[in-house]
CSV table of C-alpha atoms in Angstrom, one decimal:
chain,number,residue,atom,x,y,z
Y,196,UNK,CA,0.1,0.1,-0.1
Y,197,UNK,CA,2.9,2.3,-0.1
Y,198,UNK,CA,5.3,3.9,-2.6
Y,199,UNK,CA,8.8,5.4,-2.5
Y,200,UNK,CA,10.0,8.0,-5.0
Y,201,UNK,CA,13.7,9.9,-5.6
Y,202,UNK,CA,12.6,13.5,-7.2
Y,203,UNK,CA,14.3,16.5,-7.7
Y,204,UNK,CA,12.9,20.0,-7.6
Y,205,UNK,CA,12.3,21.9,-11.0
Y,206,UNK,CA,14.7,24.4,-12.0
Y,207,UNK,CA,14.0,27.8,-10.4
Y,208,UNK,CA,13.6,31.5,-12.2
Y,209,UNK,CA,16.7,33.9,-11.9
Y,210,UNK,CA,17.2,35.2,-8.4
Y,211,UNK,CA,14.8,32.6,-6.5
Y,212,UNK,CA,16.2,30.3,-4.1
Y,213,UNK,CA,18.1,27.5,-5.7
Y,214,UNK,CA,16.7,23.6,-5.4
Y,215,UNK,CA,18.5,21.6,-3.0
Y,216,UNK,CA,20.7,19.0,-4.6
Y,217,UNK,CA,20.2,16.2,-3.1
Y,218,UNK,CA,17.0,13.8,-4.0
Y,219,UNK,CA,13.7,13.9,-1.9
Y,220,UNK,CA,12.4,11.1,-0.7
Y,221,UNK,CA,8.6,11.1,-1.5
Y,222,UNK,CA,6.6,8.3,-0.2
Y,223,UNK,CA,2.9,7.6,-0.3
Y,224,UNK,CA,1.2,5.4,1.8
Y,225,UNK,CA,-2.8,4.0,1.0
Y,226,UNK,CA,-5.4,3.7,3.4
Y,227,UNK,CA,-9.0,2.3,3.5
Y,228,UNK,CA,-11.6,4.8,4.2
Y,229,UNK,CA,-12.5,5.1,8.1
Y,230,UNK,CA,-10.3,1.5,8.1
Y,231,UNK,CA,-7.8,0.6,11.3
Y,232,UNK,CA,-4.6,1.9,10.8
Y,233,UNK,CA,-2.6,-1.6,11.5
Y,234,UNK,CA,-2.7,-1.5,7.5
Y,235,UNK,CA,-0.3,1.4,7.9
Y,236,UNK,CA,1.4,1.1,10.9
Y,237,UNK,CA,4.7,2.0,10.1
Y,238,UNK,CA,3.5,5.9,8.9
Y,239,UNK,CA,1.2,5.7,12.0
Y,240,UNK,CA,4.3,5.3,14.4
Y,241,UNK,CA,6.0,8.3,12.0
Y,242,UNK,CA,2.7,10.3,13.0
Y,243,UNK,CA,2.7,9.8,16.3
Y,244,UNK,CA,-0.5,11.1,18.2
Y,245,UNK,CA,-1.6,12.9,15.0
Y,246,UNK,CA,-2.7,9.3,13.7
Y,247,UNK,CA,-6.0,9.5,15.4
Y,248,UNK,CA,-6.9,12.8,14.0
Y,249,UNK,CA,-6.2,11.8,10.5
Y,250,UNK,CA,-9.5,10.7,8.1
Y,251,UNK,CA,-8.2,10.7,4.8
Y,252,UNK,CA,-7.6,7.9,2.1
Y,253,UNK,CA,-3.9,8.5,1.9
Y,254,UNK,CA,-0.8,9.9,4.0
Y,255,UNK,CA,2.4,11.7,2.4
Y,256,UNK,CA,5.7,12.4,3.4
Y,257,UNK,CA,8.5,14.1,2.0
Y,258,UNK,CA,12.3,13.4,3.5
Y,259,UNK,CA,10.1,11.3,6.4
Y,260,UNK,CA,7.8,15.0,7.2
Y,261,UNK,CA,4.2,14.3,7.4
Y,262,UNK,CA,3.1,16.3,4.4
Y,263,UNK,CA,-0.9,15.9,4.2
Y,264,UNK,CA,-3.4,14.0,2.3
Y,265,UNK,CA,-3.4,13.8,-1.5
Y,266,UNK,CA,-4.6,17.4,-2.0
Y,267,UNK,CA,-1.8,19.0,0.0
Y,268,UNK,CA,0.6,16.7,-2.3
Y,269,UNK,CA,-1.1,18.3,-5.2
Y,270,UNK,CA,-0.2,21.6,-3.9
Y,271,UNK,CA,3.4,20.8,-2.8
Y,272,UNK,CA,4.0,19.3,-6.2
Y,273,UNK,CA,2.7,22.5,-7.9
Y,274,UNK,CA,4.5,24.9,-5.5
Y,275,UNK,CA,8.0,22.8,-6.5
Y,276,UNK,CA,7.6,22.1,-9.9
Y,277,UNK,CA,4.2,23.9,-11.1
Y,278,UNK,CA,2.9,20.4,-11.6
Y,279,UNK,CA,-1.5,21.3,-12.3
Y,280,UNK,CA,-2.7,17.5,-12.1
Y,281,UNK,CA,-6.3,18.0,-14.0
Y,282,UNK,CA,-7.6,14.9,-13.0
Y,283,UNK,CA,-11.2,15.2,-11.4
Y,284,UNK,CA,-12.0,13.8,-7.6
Y,285,UNK,CA,-14.5,11.7,-8.9
Y,286,UNK,CA,-12.0,10.1,-11.3
Y,287,UNK,CA,-9.5,9.4,-8.2
Y,288,UNK,CA,-12.4,8.0,-6.2
Y,289,UNK,CA,-12.3,5.2,-8.9
Y,290,UNK,CA,-9.0,4.7,-9.1
Y,291,UNK,CA,-8.8,4.2,-5.6
Y,292,UNK,CA,-12.0,2.1,-5.1
Y,293,UNK,CA,-10.3,-0.2,-8.1
Y,294,UNK,CA,-6.6,-0.3,-6.5
Y,295,UNK,CA,-8.6,-1.4,-2.8
Y,296,UNK,CA,-10.2,-3.9,-4.2
Y,297,UNK,CA,-7.5,-5.5,-6.0
Y,298,UNK,CA,-5.4,-4.9,-3.0
Y,299,UNK,CA,-8.2,-7.2,-1.1
Y,300,UNK,CA,-8.6,-9.6,-3.6
Y,301,UNK,CA,-4.7,-10.5,-3.4
Y,302,UNK,CA,-5.0,-10.8,-0.1
Y,303,UNK,CA,-6.8,-14.3,-0.9
Y,304,UNK,CA,-8.9,-13.9,2.3
Y,305,UNK,CA,-12.5,-13.5,2.0
Y,306,UNK,CA,-14.5,-9.8,3.1
Y,307,UNK,CA,-18.2,-9.8,4.1
Y,308,UNK,CA,-20.4,-6.8,5.0
Y,309,UNK,CA,-22.7,-5.8,7.5
Y,310,UNK,CA,-25.4,-3.1,6.7
Y,311,UNK,CA,-26.5,-1.9,10.5
Y,312,UNK,CA,-29.6,0.6,11.9
Y,313,UNK,CA,-30.0,2.0,15.3
Y,314,UNK,CA,-34.1,2.0,15.5
Y,315,UNK,CA,-34.3,1.5,11.9
Y,316,UNK,CA,-32.3,4.0,10.9
Y,317,UNK,CA,-29.0,2.8,9.0
Y,318,UNK,CA,-26.3,4.2,10.1
Y,319,UNK,CA,-23.5,2.4,7.6
Y,320,UNK,CA,-21.6,-0.7,6.9
Y,321,UNK,CA,-19.2,-3.0,8.5
Y,322,UNK,CA,-16.6,-4.4,6.7
Y,323,UNK,CA,-14.4,-7.6,7.8
Y,324,UNK,CA,-11.6,-9.3,6.7
Y,325,UNK,CA,-12.0,-13.1,7.2
Y,326,UNK,CA,-9.1,-15.1,8.0
Y,327,UNK,CA,-9.9,-18.1,5.8
Y,328,UNK,CA,-6.6,-19.7,5.5
Y,329,UNK,CA,-6.3,-19.5,9.7
Y,330,UNK,CA,-9.7,-20.6,10.4
Y,331,UNK,CA,-11.5,-22.0,7.3
Y,332,UNK,CA,-14.4,-23.5,8.3
Y,333,UNK,CA,-15.2,-20.9,11.1
Y,334,UNK,CA,-15.0,-18.6,8.5
Y,335,UNK,CA,-17.1,-20.5,5.9
Y,336,UNK,CA,-20.2,-20.6,8.6
Y,337,UNK,CA,-19.6,-16.2,8.9
Y,338,UNK,CA,-19.6,-15.8,5.4
Y,339,UNK,CA,-22.6,-18.2,4.5
Y,340,UNK,CA,-24.5,-16.5,7.5
Y,341,UNK,CA,-23.8,-13.2,5.7
Y,342,UNK,CA,-25.1,-14.6,2.6
Y,343,UNK,CA,-27.8,-16.8,3.5
Y,344,UNK,CA,-26.9,-19.3,0.8
Y,345,UNK,CA,-27.8,-22.5,3.2
Y,346,UNK,CA,-31.5,-21.6,3.8
Y,347,UNK,CA,-32.7,-23.3,6.2
Y,348,UNK,CA,-31.5,-25.3,8.7
Y,349,UNK,CA,-33.0,-29.0,10.1
Y,350,UNK,CA,-35.1,-27.3,12.9
Y,351,UNK,CA,-36.3,-24.4,10.9
Y,352,UNK,CA,-33.8,-21.8,11.5
Y,353,UNK,CA,-33.5,-19.2,9.0
Y,354,UNK,CA,-29.7,-19.4,8.4
Y,355,UNK,CA,-29.0,-16.0,7.5
Y,356,UNK,CA,-28.0,-12.9,9.6
Y,357,UNK,CA,-30.1,-10.3,7.9
Y,358,UNK,CA,-33.0,-9.1,11.2
Y,359,UNK,CA,-30.7,-9.9,13.7
Y,360,UNK,CA,-29.8,-7.8,15.8
Y,361,UNK,CA,-26.8,-6.9,18.7
Y,362,UNK,CA,-28.3,-7.8,22.1
Y,363,UNK,CA,-25.3,-7.4,24.1
Y,364,UNK,CA,-22.5,-4.1,24.7
Y,365,UNK,CA,-20.1,-4.8,27.2
Y,366,UNK,CA,-18.3,-1.4,27.5
Y,367,UNK,CA,-14.6,-1.6,26.8
Y,368,UNK,CA,-15.1,-5.1,26.2
Y,369,UNK,CA,-17.2,-5.8,22.7
Y,370,UNK,CA,-20.6,-6.0,21.1
Y,371,UNK,CA,-21.8,-9.3,20.6
Y,372,UNK,CA,-24.9,-10.1,18.1
Y,373,UNK,CA,-25.7,-13.1,16.2
Y,374,UNK,CA,-28.6,-14.8,17.7
Y,375,UNK,CA,-30.8,-15.4,14.5
Y,376,UNK,CA,-33.0,-17.9,16.5
Y,377,UNK,CA,-35.0,-15.4,18.6
Y,378,UNK,CA,-32.3,-12.6,19.4
Y,379,UNK,CA,-32.0,-13.2,23.2
Y,380,UNK,CA,-28.9,-13.9,23.2
Y,381,UNK,CA,-29.2,-17.3,24.7
Y,382,UNK,CA,-29.6,-19.5,21.2
Y,383,UNK,CA,-27.8,-19.9,17.5
Y,384,UNK,CA,-27.4,-22.1,14.9
Y,385,UNK,CA,-24.2,-23.1,12.9
Y,386,UNK,CA,-24.6,-23.8,8.7
Y,387,UNK,CA,-23.2,-26.9,9.9
Y,388,UNK,CA,-25.4,-28.1,12.7
Y,389,UNK,CA,-26.5,-26.2,15.9
Y,390,UNK,CA,-22.8,-26.5,17.2
Y,391,UNK,CA,-19.1,-27.2,15.8
Y,392,UNK,CA,-15.9,-26.8,17.4
Y,393,UNK,CA,-13.5,-24.7,18.0
Y,394,UNK,CA,-10.9,-24.5,15.0
Y,395,UNK,CA,-8.1,-22.9,16.6
Y,396,UNK,CA,-6.8,-20.1,18.6
Y,397,UNK,CA,-4.5,-18.7,16.4
Y,398,UNK,CA,-5.3,-15.4,15.8
Y,399,UNK,CA,-5.0,-12.9,19.0
Y,400,UNK,CA,-7.5,-10.7,20.2
Y,401,UNK,CA,-4.9,-7.6,20.2
Y,402,UNK,CA,-6.5,-4.8,19.0
Y,403,UNK,CA,-10.1,-3.1,18.4
Y,404,UNK,CA,-12.0,-4.9,16.0
Y,405,UNK,CA,-11.7,-8.0,16.0
Y,406,UNK,CA,-13.8,-10.3,14.8
Y,407,UNK,CA,-15.2,-13.7,17.0
Y,408,UNK,CA,-17.0,-16.7,17.7
Y,409,UNK,CA,-19.7,-16.7,20.8
Y,410,UNK,CA,-19.4,-19.9,22.8
Y,411,UNK,CA,-21.2,-22.0,25.8
Y,412,UNK,CA,-18.1,-23.9,26.2
Y,413,UNK,CA,-15.6,-25.8,24.3
Y,414,UNK,CA,-16.3,-26.4,20.9
Y,415,UNK,CA,-20.1,-25.2,21.1
Y,416,UNK,CA,-20.0,-22.4,18.3
Y,417,UNK,CA,-23.0,-21.5,16.2
Y,418,UNK,CA,-24.2,-18.2,15.0
Y,419,UNK,CA,-23.2,-15.6,17.9
Y,420,UNK,CA,-20.2,-13.5,17.2
Y,421,UNK,CA,-18.5,-10.6,19.1
Y,422,UNK,CA,-16.4,-7.5,17.7
Y,423,UNK,CA,-14.2,-6.2,20.7
Y,424,UNK,CA,-13.9,-3.0,20.9
Y,425,UNK,CA,-10.2,-2.9,22.6
Y,426,UNK,CA,-7.7,-5.5,23.5
Y,427,UNK,CA,-8.8,-8.5,25.1
Y,428,UNK,CA,-6.1,-10.7,25.8
Y,429,UNK,CA,-8.5,-12.9,28.5
Y,430,UNK,CA,-10.5,-14.2,25.6
Y,431,UNK,CA,-7.5,-15.6,24.0
Y,432,UNK,CA,-7.4,-19.7,23.6
Y,433,UNK,CA,-11.0,-19.5,25.0
Y,434,UNK,CA,-12.7,-18.0,22.1
Y,435,UNK,CA,-12.0,-18.5,18.5
Y,436,UNK,CA,-11.3,-15.2,16.5
Y,437,UNK,CA,-11.1,-15.1,12.9
Y,438,UNK,CA,-11.6,-12.1,11.1
Y,439,UNK,CA,-11.2,-8.1,11.5
Y,440,UNK,CA,-13.2,-5.2,11.0
Y,441,UNK,CA,-11.4,-3.1,8.0
Y,442,UNK,CA,-13.7,-0.4,7.2
Y,443,UNK,CA,-16.8,0.9,9.3
Y,444,UNK,CA,-15.0,2.0,12.4
Y,445,UNK,CA,-17.6,5.1,12.9
Y,446,UNK,CA,-20.4,2.6,12.7
Y,447,UNK,CA,-18.7,0.6,15.4
Y,448,UNK,CA,-18.3,3.7,17.5
Y,449,UNK,CA,-22.1,4.1,16.9
Y,450,UNK,CA,-23.1,1.0,18.3
Y,451,UNK,CA,-20.8,1.1,21.2
Y,452,UNK,CA,-22.8,4.4,22.3
Y,453,UNK,CA,-26.0,2.8,22.4
Y,454,UNK,CA,-27.3,3.1,26.2
Y,455,UNK,CA,-27.8,-0.1,27.9
Y,456,UNK,CA,-29.4,-1.5,30.8
Y,457,UNK,CA,-27.7,-4.9,32.2
Y,458,UNK,CA,-25.9,-5.0,28.7
Y,459,UNK,CA,-28.4,-5.1,26.9
Y,460,UNK,CA,-29.2,-1.8,24.1
Y,461,UNK,CA,-32.2,0.1,24.7
Y,462,UNK,CA,-32.1,0.9,20.7
Y,463,UNK,CA,-32.7,-1.8,18.4
Y,464,UNK,CA,-29.4,-2.2,17.0
Y,465,UNK,CA,-30.0,-4.3,13.7
Y,466,UNK,CA,-28.4,-6.3,10.7
Y,467,UNK,CA,-30.5,-4.9,7.7
Y,468,UNK,CA,-28.3,-6.5,4.8
Y,469,UNK,CA,-25.5,-8.8,5.1
Y,470,UNK,CA,-23.2,-10.7,2.2
Y,471,UNK,CA,-20.3,-11.0,0.8
Y,472,UNK,CA,-18.2,-7.6,-0.7
Y,473,UNK,CA,-17.1,-8.7,-3.6
Y,474,UNK,CA,-19.7,-11.4,-4.9
């Protein structure tokens, strides 16, 4: 997601300041809109505390000094070299979407989405990267529950997240949903039957946005899932993590802020659509 080039400034008119002799180190780091900044961790470290206030698609650096976003880079290029870019923002938007899609597909992981509403008001989309190379069976269960392609279970449960709710919000812990039976938080159903086994515990709960399976003890995964709100290492080796939120951080924040009573949301937080991101 990063590119680095050496550039030399244009010759300056007579009487103006001479350009530096050494080449400039220009680095452009791509980001996903509203995504977790682990995608550009090295750039984030250079920004230090400024990273949490940053919301653009890209970060631009010159000689290891943070310059700004794409528009700041264009202004800098025009000032240094009289370069004017006539491409429209709409074209850049399309190029960004194409590049982003290619980058995601090249990971060989699956990507799914959940569209969320609060009290029937749509608030946006959560997009997850599924680590199907590490937990193929668990990821398959979640993916098919997102698409609804499995139809109904033997006991007549619709195997689809659409219409299900987030029934639990644990402050500084996680949000929990996926009870596709009655939404009370005491049931669920997998695509393999009532439950399936713990696949492995290779993915740590080391950041916000980790996606994992809820269970009632060993080897009791069904359809309920959680999304962490901060690192939760106490869940390691007890619950199977299998994915990561890569877009929709503000949606997650909005869910986190829903008032609760005994960890039960006072407002209805519902999945109104779900599926494969690149079907």
